[in-house]
Each structure stands twice: as C-alpha cells, then as structure tokens.
Short mmCIF file of C-alpha atoms in Angstrom, two decimals:
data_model
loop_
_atom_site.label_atom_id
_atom_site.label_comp_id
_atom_site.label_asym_id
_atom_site.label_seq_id
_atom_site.Cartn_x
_atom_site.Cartn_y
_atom_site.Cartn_z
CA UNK A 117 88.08 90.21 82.60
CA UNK A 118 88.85 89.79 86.27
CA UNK A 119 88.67 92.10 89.03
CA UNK A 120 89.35 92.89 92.44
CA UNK A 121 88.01 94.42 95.63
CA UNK A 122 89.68 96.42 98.42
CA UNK A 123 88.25 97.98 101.39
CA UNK A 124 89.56 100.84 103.53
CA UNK A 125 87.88 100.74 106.72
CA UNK A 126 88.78 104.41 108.32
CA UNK A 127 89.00 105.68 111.51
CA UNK A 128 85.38 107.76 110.40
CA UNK A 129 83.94 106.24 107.20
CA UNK A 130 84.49 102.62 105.03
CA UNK A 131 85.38 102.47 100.96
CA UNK A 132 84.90 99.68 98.95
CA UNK A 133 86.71 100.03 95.40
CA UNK A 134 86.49 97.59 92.30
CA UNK A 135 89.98 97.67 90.18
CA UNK A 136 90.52 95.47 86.98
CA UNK A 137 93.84 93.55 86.96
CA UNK A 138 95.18 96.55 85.58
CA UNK A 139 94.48 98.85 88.34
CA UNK A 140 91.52 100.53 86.86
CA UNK A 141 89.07 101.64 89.05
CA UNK A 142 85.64 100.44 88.07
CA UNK A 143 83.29 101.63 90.89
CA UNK A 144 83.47 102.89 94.32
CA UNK A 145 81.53 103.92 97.52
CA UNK A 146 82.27 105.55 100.76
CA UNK A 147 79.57 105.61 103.63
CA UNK A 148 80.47 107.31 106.96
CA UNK A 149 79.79 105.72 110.68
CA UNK A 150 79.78 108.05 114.10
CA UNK A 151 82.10 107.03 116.77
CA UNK A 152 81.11 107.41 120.48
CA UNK A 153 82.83 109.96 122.22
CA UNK A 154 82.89 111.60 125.64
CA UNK A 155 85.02 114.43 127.53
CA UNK A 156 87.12 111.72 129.23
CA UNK A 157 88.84 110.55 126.33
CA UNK A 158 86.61 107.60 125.18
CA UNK A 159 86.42 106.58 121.39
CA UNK A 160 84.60 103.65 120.58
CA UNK A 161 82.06 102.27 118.12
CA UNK A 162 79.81 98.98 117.63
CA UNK A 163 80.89 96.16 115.96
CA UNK A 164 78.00 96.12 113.75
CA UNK A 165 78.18 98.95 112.82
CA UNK A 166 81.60 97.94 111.10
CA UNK A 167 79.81 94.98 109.42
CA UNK A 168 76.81 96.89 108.31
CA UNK A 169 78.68 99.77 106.94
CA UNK A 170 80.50 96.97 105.10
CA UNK A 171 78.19 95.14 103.88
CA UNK A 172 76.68 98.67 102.27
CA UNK A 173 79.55 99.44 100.64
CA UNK A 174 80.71 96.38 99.42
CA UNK A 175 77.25 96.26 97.34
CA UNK A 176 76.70 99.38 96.10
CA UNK A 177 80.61 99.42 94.90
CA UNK A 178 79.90 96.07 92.83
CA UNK A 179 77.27 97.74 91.84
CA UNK A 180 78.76 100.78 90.36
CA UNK A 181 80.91 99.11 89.10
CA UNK A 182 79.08 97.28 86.91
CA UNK A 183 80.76 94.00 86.55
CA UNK A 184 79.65 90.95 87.07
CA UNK A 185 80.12 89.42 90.56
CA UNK A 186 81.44 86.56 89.58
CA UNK A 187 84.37 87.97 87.60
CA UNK A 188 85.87 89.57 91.56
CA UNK A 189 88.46 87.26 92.56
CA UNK A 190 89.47 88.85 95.47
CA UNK A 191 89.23 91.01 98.04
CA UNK A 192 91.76 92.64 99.95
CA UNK A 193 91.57 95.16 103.29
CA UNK A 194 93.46 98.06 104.71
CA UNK A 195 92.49 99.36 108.62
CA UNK A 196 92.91 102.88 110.31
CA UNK A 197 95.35 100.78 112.70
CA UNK A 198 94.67 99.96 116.22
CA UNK A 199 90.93 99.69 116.91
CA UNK A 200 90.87 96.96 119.67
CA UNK A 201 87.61 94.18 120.08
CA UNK A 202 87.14 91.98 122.81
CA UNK A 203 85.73 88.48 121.76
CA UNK A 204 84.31 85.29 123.39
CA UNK A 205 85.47 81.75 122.78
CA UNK A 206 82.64 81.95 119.73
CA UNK A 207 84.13 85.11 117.70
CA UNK A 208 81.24 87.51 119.54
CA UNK A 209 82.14 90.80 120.60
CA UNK A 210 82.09 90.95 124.48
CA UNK A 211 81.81 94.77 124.21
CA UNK A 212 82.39 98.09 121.75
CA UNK A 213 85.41 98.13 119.77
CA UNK A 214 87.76 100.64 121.21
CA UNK A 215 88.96 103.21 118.75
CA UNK A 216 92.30 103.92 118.46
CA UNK A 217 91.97 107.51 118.89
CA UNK A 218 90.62 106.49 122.77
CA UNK A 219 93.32 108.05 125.05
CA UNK A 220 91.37 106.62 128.44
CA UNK A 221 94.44 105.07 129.07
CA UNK A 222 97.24 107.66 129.75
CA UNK A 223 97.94 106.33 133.17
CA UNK A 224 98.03 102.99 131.74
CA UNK A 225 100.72 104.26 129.07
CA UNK A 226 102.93 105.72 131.50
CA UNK A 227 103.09 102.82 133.91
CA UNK A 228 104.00 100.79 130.99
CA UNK A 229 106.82 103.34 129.98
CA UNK A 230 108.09 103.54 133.39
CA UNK A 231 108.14 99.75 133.48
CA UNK A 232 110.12 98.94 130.52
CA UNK A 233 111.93 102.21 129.64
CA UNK A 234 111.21 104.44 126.80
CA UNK A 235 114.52 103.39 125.02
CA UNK A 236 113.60 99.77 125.82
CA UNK A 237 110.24 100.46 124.03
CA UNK A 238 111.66 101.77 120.99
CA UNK A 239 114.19 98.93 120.45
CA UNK A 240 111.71 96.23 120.77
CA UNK A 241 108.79 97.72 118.87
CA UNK A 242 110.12 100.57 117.11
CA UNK A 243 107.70 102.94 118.36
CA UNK A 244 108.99 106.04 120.19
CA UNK A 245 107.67 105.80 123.30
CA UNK A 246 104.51 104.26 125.20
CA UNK A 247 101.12 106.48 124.25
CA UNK A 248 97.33 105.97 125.06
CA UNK A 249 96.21 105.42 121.55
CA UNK A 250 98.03 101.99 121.33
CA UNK A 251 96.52 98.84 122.33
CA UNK A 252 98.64 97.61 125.01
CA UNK A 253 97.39 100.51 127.04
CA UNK A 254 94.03 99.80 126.66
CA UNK A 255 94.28 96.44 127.41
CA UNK A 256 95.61 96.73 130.65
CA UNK A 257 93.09 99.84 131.09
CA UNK A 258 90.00 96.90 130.75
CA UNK A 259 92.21 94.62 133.09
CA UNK A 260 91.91 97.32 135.73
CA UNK A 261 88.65 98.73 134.73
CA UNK A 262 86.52 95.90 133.40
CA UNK A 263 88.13 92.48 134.64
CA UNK A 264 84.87 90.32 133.72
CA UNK A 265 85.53 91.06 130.14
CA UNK A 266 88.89 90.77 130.50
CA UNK A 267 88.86 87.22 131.80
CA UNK A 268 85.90 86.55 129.42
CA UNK A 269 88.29 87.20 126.12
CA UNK A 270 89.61 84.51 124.50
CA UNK A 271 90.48 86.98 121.54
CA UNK A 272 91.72 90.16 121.48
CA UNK A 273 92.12 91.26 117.96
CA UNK A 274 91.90 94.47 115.50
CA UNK A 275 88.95 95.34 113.56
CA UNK A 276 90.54 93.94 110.62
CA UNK A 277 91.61 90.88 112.16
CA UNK A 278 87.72 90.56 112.96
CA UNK A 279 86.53 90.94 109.41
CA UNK A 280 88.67 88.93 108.24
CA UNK A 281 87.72 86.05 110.78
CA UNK A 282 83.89 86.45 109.41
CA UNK A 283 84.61 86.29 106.49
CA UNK A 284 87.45 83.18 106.17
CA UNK A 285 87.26 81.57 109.48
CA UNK A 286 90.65 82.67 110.45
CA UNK A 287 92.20 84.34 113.09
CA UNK A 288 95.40 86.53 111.54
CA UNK A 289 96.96 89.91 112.44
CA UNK A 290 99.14 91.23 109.40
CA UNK A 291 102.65 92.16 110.60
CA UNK A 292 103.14 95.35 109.52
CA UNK A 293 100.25 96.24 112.39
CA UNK A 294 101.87 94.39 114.97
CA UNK A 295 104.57 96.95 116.36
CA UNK A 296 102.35 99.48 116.48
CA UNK A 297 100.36 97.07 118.97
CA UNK A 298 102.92 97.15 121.43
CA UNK A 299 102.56 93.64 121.78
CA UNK A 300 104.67 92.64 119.00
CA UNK A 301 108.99 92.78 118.22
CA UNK A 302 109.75 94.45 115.59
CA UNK A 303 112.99 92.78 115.14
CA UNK A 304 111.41 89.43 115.50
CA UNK A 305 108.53 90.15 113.62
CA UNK A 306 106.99 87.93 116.71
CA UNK A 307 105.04 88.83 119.85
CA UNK A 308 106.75 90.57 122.80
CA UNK A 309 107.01 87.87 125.57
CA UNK A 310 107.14 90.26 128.42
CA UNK A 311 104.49 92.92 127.57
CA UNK A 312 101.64 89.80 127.51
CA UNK A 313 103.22 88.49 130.55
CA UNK A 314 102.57 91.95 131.86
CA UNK A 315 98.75 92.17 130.02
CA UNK A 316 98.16 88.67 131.54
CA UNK A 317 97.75 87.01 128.52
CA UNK A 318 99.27 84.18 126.38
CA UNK A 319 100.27 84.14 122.26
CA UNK A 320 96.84 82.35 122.24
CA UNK A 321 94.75 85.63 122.94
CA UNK A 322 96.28 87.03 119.92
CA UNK A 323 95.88 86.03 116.30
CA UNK A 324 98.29 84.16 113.92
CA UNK A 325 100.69 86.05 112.66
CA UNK A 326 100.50 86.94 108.56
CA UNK A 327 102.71 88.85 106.17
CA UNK A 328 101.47 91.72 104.26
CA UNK A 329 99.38 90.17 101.00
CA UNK A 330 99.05 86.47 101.97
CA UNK A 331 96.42 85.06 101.30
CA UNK A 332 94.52 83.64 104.03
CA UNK A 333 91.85 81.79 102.37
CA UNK A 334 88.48 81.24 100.48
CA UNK A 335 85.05 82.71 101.80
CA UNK A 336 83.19 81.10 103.71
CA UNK A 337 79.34 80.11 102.20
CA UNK A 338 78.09 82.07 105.40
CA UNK A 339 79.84 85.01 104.61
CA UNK A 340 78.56 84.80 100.75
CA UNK A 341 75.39 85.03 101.74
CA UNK A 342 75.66 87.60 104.47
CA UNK A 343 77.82 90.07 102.76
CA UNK A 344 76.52 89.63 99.26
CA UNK A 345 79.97 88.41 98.11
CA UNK A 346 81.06 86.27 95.53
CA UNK A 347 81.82 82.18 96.05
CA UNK A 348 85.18 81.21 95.96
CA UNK A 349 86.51 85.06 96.82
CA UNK A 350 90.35 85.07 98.06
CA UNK A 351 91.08 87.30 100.97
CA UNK A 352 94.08 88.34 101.52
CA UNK A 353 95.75 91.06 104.20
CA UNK A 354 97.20 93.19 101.85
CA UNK A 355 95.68 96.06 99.78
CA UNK A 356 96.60 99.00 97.57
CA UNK A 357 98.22 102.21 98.27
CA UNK A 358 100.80 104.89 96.68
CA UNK A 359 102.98 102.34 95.52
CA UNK A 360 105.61 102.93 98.10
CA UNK A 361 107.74 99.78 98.12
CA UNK A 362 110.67 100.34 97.03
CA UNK A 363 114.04 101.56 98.25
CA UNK A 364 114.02 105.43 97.41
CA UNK A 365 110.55 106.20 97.60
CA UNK A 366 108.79 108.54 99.72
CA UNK A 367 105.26 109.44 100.62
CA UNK A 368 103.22 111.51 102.71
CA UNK A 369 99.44 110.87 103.13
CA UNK A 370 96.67 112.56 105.58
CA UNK A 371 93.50 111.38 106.93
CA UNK A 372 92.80 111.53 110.95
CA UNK A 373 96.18 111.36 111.25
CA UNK A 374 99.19 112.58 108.66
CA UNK A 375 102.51 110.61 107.76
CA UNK A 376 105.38 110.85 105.70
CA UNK A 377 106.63 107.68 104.92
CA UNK A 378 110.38 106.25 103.37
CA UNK A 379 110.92 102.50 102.84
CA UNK A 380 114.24 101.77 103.98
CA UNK A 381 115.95 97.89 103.58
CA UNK A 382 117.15 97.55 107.52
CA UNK A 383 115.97 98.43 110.61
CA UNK A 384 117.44 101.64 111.93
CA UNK A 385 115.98 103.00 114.56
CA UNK A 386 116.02 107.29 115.38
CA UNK A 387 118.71 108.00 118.06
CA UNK A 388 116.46 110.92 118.29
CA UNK A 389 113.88 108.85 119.23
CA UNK A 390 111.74 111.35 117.34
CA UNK A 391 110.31 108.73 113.96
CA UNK A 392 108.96 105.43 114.43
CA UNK A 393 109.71 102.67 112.24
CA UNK A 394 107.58 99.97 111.14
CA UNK A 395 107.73 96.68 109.39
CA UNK A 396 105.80 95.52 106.15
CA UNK A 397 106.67 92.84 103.46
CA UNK A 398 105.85 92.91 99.37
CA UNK A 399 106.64 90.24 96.75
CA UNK A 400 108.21 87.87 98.86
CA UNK A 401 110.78 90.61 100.55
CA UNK A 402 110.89 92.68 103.91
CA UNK A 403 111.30 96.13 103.81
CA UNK A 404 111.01 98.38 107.16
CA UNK A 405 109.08 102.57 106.85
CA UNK A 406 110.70 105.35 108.76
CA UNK A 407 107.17 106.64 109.78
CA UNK A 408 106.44 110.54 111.02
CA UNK A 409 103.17 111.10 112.64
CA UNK A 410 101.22 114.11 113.53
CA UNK A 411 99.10 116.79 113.24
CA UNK A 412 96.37 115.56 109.95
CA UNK A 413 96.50 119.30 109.45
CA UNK A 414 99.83 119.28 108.23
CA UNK A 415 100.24 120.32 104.23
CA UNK A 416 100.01 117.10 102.14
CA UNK A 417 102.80 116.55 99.25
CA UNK A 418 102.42 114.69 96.12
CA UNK A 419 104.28 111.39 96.32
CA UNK A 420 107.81 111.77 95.44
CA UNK A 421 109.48 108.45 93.61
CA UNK A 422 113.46 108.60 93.85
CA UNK A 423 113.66 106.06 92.03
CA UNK A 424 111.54 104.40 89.04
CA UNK A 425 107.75 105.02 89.39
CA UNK A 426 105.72 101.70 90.04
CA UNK A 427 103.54 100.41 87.47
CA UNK A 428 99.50 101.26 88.84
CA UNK A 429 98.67 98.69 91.47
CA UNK A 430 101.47 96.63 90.52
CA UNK A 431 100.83 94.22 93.29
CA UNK A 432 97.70 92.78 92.33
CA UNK A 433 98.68 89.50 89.96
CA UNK A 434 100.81 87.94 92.37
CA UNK A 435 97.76 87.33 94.58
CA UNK A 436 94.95 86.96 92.97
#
C-alpha cells in the first residue's frame, strides 16, 4: 500500500495528515506556534519556527500513522495565504516572515488604491480593492521602512513557496495564490507588470509560476535527513480539501478567516465589487472561485454539492 502526506500550515498552528490512495486517513498531528504581535498592527513569526513546527509534525504524523516511511510517495502543502519572507541570494531569511494578518501597511494600501484605481484593481487581480493584509502593501511598507532589506532580497516569496524551496530546490508560487498577492493578473495567470515596476522589483524577485498539483520535484538528500522524510518523496503544490472542483459546487469553510466558496468556469468579476474571485486549476483544467471573506465568526454550513458528490480525495492518483 502507498500513501501520502499533506500539510496545512495555518495562520496559528501546522497539520501533517497521512491518507492511503484511497483517501483514508491513517495518522495525524497538529502543533500550534505564537505569532508576534503588537498594538500597531504587526503580525509576524520566525522562519524557524515554521520549519521546526514542521519537522514535529511531519514525524509524529508518520508516526501515528503507523506505516512504513517508505511506502509515502508524496507530499503535498496547503498555506493560510499571504505570509511574506524576505530572502538573500542563498535562500536565508533576511528577517521575520510577515503574517498576513499584519495590517502595518494601511497607508501603503491606500496609496496603491489611489494609484491604480479600485476598479482597475479588481479587473487585473480580481480582488476588490487594495487592503493591508496583502503582500504588495507590505512590500512597499519595507521599501519605505526597511530599504537595506529591501535591496538585500533577491527573493520575496510565501511561506509555502519557502518550504517548498528546502525541500526540492525550487523556487515556485502556485497560481491560485498569486491574485491574492497583488502582484499577479488574474486574467493572465502572469505577474502584473506595473505593480513590480511600482514595488521596484523585476519577475526575478518572484518565484516561477506553478499550477495547482504539479509536481515540482523529488526531495532533496538534505531535506531527507533534516526533516526525517522519505527518499525519493514527490512534492507537489497541490493538496486536499472539500472536494470543491466542479461546476455546481459550493463550500463554506472557517478558520482565522471564513469563506464561502463556488467554482465557476469563466472569470466574472462582481459589478458590486463586493466578492473576489480567484483562480485555481485541477486535472489538467482551469476553473475560477467566486470567494466571500469575512468575519471567522460567521456560522459554518456543511458543504453543499449541486451536482454529483466527488469521490474522497479524488485527486490523489493523478499525482502521485
């Protein structure tokens, strides 16, 4: 029997799960990390602790699981979103990542809306308007506020991007995250030329861009030894969720922040300008989510399938 790995790595804890190619879950474990806050917005954590929680989970999930190592064939991540690192020409972290729930930047934000018009904004990346809690902000926020890391980045990427990196060697950013960036088109599915010309940057700062579920390679022996992994591991971008990847489903979910969620097969954007949109892609297709965010406190509804209710984890073979 083979098996598989995925890891949620939350805005305030990190899961590790082992499923069989069935979708059975075999063993889990969820260990908590505290973020570093202050009164003037600030959100941010270290790096390591990231990697260590990680590493903790990872083991103690294989382990009760109890399968043999050998017999996980890959592992596959999910992020909270938007937590921004800094890091040097090596893959080092220049500083703490920055949390996407970080609002230091609300001046940043509306300079940025004012520049290229809220309408403007949610043409290009599908987003509603221009808000504190997306990257973009913040990286103009450390161009203003902390110019020798700026200049010192050669990377600025998202937490997943980073743990991906350590553990393939590889620097991709999974598409479906990229609007919510602000630094990416949603309708080219590419980065937007004239925000980096505004963050000072080039395409080269950012990662490679990836579709949801590729596969970006095998471990590297390093990363074997240092996270207790198995040789010869795929990684890929994508993990699993509610199974919401069809036309005619929808599906609400609630963590530090709540969404409902419909997969729709074009882009069409609110003329409300009240829902976001986003983009993802599953077996070889493109679909776009008509995303609403707010309040985690919101009641959460069971997942309603229109249409005909996906097999459990149905996504995993392809892959693996």
């Amino acid at each position: 029997m083979k098996y598989v790995i995925g890891i949620d790595i939350g805005t305030t804890a990190i899961k590790a799960t082992v499923f069989d190619l069935n979708g059975q879950e075999c063993g889990s474990r969820k260990e908590k990390y505290t973020l570093i806050t202050s009164s003037t917005g600030i959100v941010e954590l270290d790096p390591e602790s990231y990697l260590e929680k990680f590493s903790s989970v990872v083991k103690s999930a294989i382990k009760s699981s109890g399968v043999n190592i050998n017999n996980i064939i890959s592992l596959r991540i999910s992020d909270q979103g938007e937590a921004l690192l800094c890091l040097d020409q090596d893959g080092n972290p220049l500083r703490r990542a920055i949390v996407w729930m970080d609002t230091r930047s609300v001046e940043e934000a509306a300079f940025i809306e004012k520049k290229f018009g809220r309408d403007n904004i949610h043409k290009i990346t599908g987003k509603v308007g221009m808000d504190a809690i997306w990257p973009a902000p913040k990286m103009l926020w450390l161009l203003r506020n902390e110019p020798h890391i700026y200049k010192k980045t050669a990377k600025f990427v998202l937490i997943k991007d980073y743990l991906i990196y350590l553990l393939t060697g590889r620097f991709v950013c999974e598409d479906a995250l990229l609007c919510s960036t602000m630094w990416g088109d949603i309708n080219t599915r590419e980065y937007w030329t004239e925000m980096l010309d505004l963050l000072e940057v080039t395409e080269n700062h950012f990662p490679e861009i990836v579709r949801k579920e590729e596969v970006v390679g095998i471990i590297k022996r390093d990363a074997v030894k240092r996270f207790r992994l198995p040789k010869k591991l795929r990684v890929s971008t994508g993990v699993f969720g509610v199974g919401n990847v069809n036309l005619g489903i929808f599906s609400e979910s609630i963590g530090s922040a709540f969404k409902s969620v419909t997969t729709v097969d074009k882009l069409m954007l609110d003329p409300a300008m009240e829902s976001p949109r986003c983009s993802f892609s599953c077996g070889g297709c493109s679909r776009n989510l008509e995303v609403s965010r707010g309040s985690r406190h919101k009641p959460c509804k069971r997942r309603k399938d229109l249409s005909t209710k996906p097999k459990e984890l149905r996504s995993l073979r392809p892959n693996v």
